[in-house]
Tab-separated table of C-alpha atoms in Angstrom:
chain	number	residue	atom	x	y	z
K	29	MET	CA	123.665	79.490	45.724
K	30	PHE	CA	124.410	83.218	45.903
K	31	ASN	CA	120.772	83.952	46.375
K	32	LYS	CA	120.428	81.581	49.293
K	33	LEU	CA	123.534	83.038	50.942
K	34	THR	CA	122.144	86.587	50.497
K	35	SER	CA	118.768	85.505	51.897
K	36	PHE	CA	120.471	83.776	54.817
K	37	LEU	CA	122.729	86.859	55.568
K	38	THR	CA	119.675	89.224	55.308
K	39	LEU	CA	117.678	87.077	57.692
K	40	ALA	CA	120.754	86.823	60.092
K	41	CYS	CA	121.065	90.667	60.078
K	42	VAL	CA	117.257	91.189	60.771
K	43	LEU	CA	117.347	88.569	63.653
K	44	SER	CA	120.484	90.063	65.185
K	45	THR	CA	118.860	93.487	65.109
K	46	ILE	CA	115.677	92.285	66.716
K	47	LEU	CA	117.534	90.285	69.396
K	48	ALA	CA	119.862	93.179	70.104
K	49	ALA	CA	117.041	95.398	70.989
K	50	PRO	CA	116.590	95.847	74.688
K	51	PHE	CA	113.721	93.972	76.225
K	52	PRO	CA	111.601	95.827	78.827
K	53	GLN	CA	112.761	94.925	82.224
K	54	GLY	CA	110.382	94.271	85.105
K	55	THR	CA	110.823	97.237	87.420
K	56	THR	CA	109.107	98.125	90.629
K	57	THR	CA	108.249	101.718	90.647
K	58	THR	CA	107.719	103.739	93.689
K	59	SER	CA	104.869	106.178	94.033
K	60	ASN	CA	103.154	108.299	96.503
K	61	GLU	CA	99.699	106.684	95.740
K	62	ASN	CA	98.011	105.730	98.993
K	63	PHE	CA	96.509	102.291	98.562
K	64	GLN	CA	94.546	102.524	101.855
K	65	PRO	CA	90.930	103.463	100.901
K	66	PHE	CA	89.583	103.734	104.454
K	67	THR	CA	89.132	107.287	105.689
K	68	GLY	CA	87.406	106.801	109.088
K	69	ASN	CA	89.072	108.869	111.847
K	70	LEU	CA	87.596	108.148	115.328
K	71	GLY	CA	89.537	110.034	118.009
K	72	GLY	CA	91.334	112.037	115.219
K	73	ASP	CA	93.493	109.151	114.064
K	74	VAL	CA	93.545	107.911	110.500
K	75	ALA	CA	94.873	104.657	109.033
K	76	PRO	CA	98.450	105.166	107.945
K	77	SER	CA	99.096	105.295	104.272
K	78	VAL	CA	100.105	102.218	102.277
K	79	ILE	CA	102.662	103.271	99.749
K	80	ARG	CA	104.504	101.111	97.124
K	81	GLY	CA	108.199	101.021	97.624
K	82	ASP	CA	111.149	99.263	96.015
K	83	ASP	CA	110.703	96.214	98.357
K	84	GLY	CA	106.944	96.055	98.487
K	85	PHE	CA	104.503	98.142	100.405
K	86	THR	CA	105.447	100.409	103.260
K	87	VAL	CA	103.113	101.222	106.199
K	88	GLN	CA	104.110	104.070	108.359
K	89	GLY	CA	104.763	102.828	111.986
K	90	LYS	CA	104.514	99.179	110.880
K	91	GLY	CA	107.196	98.373	108.264
K	92	THR	CA	107.360	97.001	104.787
K	93	PHE	CA	105.321	94.110	103.359
K	94	THR	CA	105.748	92.028	100.249
K	95	ASP	CA	102.115	92.085	99.294
K	96	LEU	CA	99.452	94.702	99.309
K	97	ALA	CA	96.753	92.717	101.300
K	98	SER	CA	99.216	92.280	104.204
K	99	ALA	CA	100.090	95.938	104.160
K	100	LEU	CA	96.512	97.129	104.163
K	101	ALA	CA	95.684	94.814	107.023
K	102	ALA	CA	98.661	96.123	109.008
K	103	SER	CA	97.485	99.684	108.244
K	104	CYS	CA	94.091	98.700	109.857
K	105	ASP	CA	95.919	97.155	112.752
K	106	VAL	CA	97.726	100.423	113.420
K	107	LEU	CA	94.530	102.384	113.259
K	108	LYS	CA	92.796	100.039	115.658
K	109	ALA	CA	95.777	100.406	118.159
K	110	GLN	CA	95.681	104.220	117.810
K	111	CYS	CA	91.892	104.268	118.424
K	112	THR	CA	92.208	101.924	121.381
K	113	ASN	CA	94.964	104.019	122.954
K	114	THR	CA	92.879	107.231	122.417
K	115	ALA	CA	89.771	105.536	123.778
K	116	ASN	CA	91.680	104.515	126.976
K	117	SER	CA	93.132	107.890	127.464
K	118	VAL	CA	91.722	110.670	129.672
K	119	ALA	CA	90.830	112.814	126.676
K	120	GLY	CA	89.237	109.772	124.853
K	121	ARG	CA	87.090	108.879	127.894
K	122	ALA	CA	86.075	112.482	128.214
K	123	SER	CA	85.058	112.626	124.611
K	124	GLY	CA	82.979	109.478	124.937
K	125	LEU	CA	85.064	107.346	122.620
K	126	THR	CA	84.618	103.669	123.477
K	127	LEU	CA	86.479	100.480	122.757
K	128	GLU	CA	83.291	99.186	121.064
K	129	GLN	CA	83.440	102.151	118.537
K	130	CYS	CA	86.994	101.256	117.858
K	131	ASP	CA	86.056	97.658	117.141
K	132	GLN	CA	83.292	98.940	114.788
K	133	GLN	CA	85.790	101.189	112.952
K	134	ASP	CA	88.230	98.244	112.579
K	135	ALA	CA	85.537	96.110	111.019
K	136	GLN	CA	84.675	99.041	108.597
K	137	CYS	CA	88.467	99.330	107.801
K	138	ARG	CA	88.732	95.649	107.007
K	139	ALA	CA	85.597	95.793	104.846
K	140	ALA	CA	87.038	98.796	102.932
K	141	ILE	CA	90.241	96.896	102.076
K	142	ALA	CA	88.569	93.605	101.169
K	143	GLY	CA	88.137	94.559	97.491
K	144	VAL	CA	91.515	96.283	97.041
K	145	SER	CA	93.898	94.658	94.668
K	146	ASP	CA	97.368	95.447	93.490
K	147	PRO	CA	97.018	96.997	89.996
K	148	ASP	CA	100.516	95.766	89.094
K	149	ALA	CA	100.051	92.204	90.178
K	150	SER	CA	100.399	89.522	87.496
K	151	PRO	CA	96.937	88.180	86.279
K	152	PRO	CA	96.359	84.558	86.974
K	153	LEU	CA	97.414	82.109	84.201
K	154	ILE	CA	94.705	81.090	81.705
K	155	GLU	CA	95.101	77.419	82.854
K	156	ASP	CA	94.470	78.386	86.432
K	157	ALA	CA	91.456	80.365	85.436
K	158	ALA	CA	90.138	77.462	83.395
K	159	LYS	CA	90.649	75.012	86.275
K	160	ASN	CA	88.753	77.353	88.558
K	161	ASN	CA	85.767	77.625	86.258
K	162	ASN	CA	85.350	73.879	85.773
K	163	PRO	CA	82.129	72.708	87.564
K	164	LYS	CA	82.602	69.456	89.615
């Protein structure tokens, strides 16, 4: 009986020690890493940086977005608006910058962001991956 009690108390101590240890908490870290890969700069304007913040992703001049894809698209939107404004300005017209060139740059920006993914995003569940790989 004494051996069983000793074993039980030892096990209880081990379990309480393990359970008392802090579990890693999911935290969002901020960083200065720019997730916007596009570097085109027609008219001297570049796509604004997309930076991870506490509440998602921040795009200068456009706000904060909960997901990376939306933030990157907004960054391309800002670049397109800047390019359009420059092309419509006296200086832009004098330099030969056209709205067609801005449209081409916008398409290039969107192509550049198409393959970008959030490195901190949760991977899909194995069940979901299995469902997607089943031929019909």
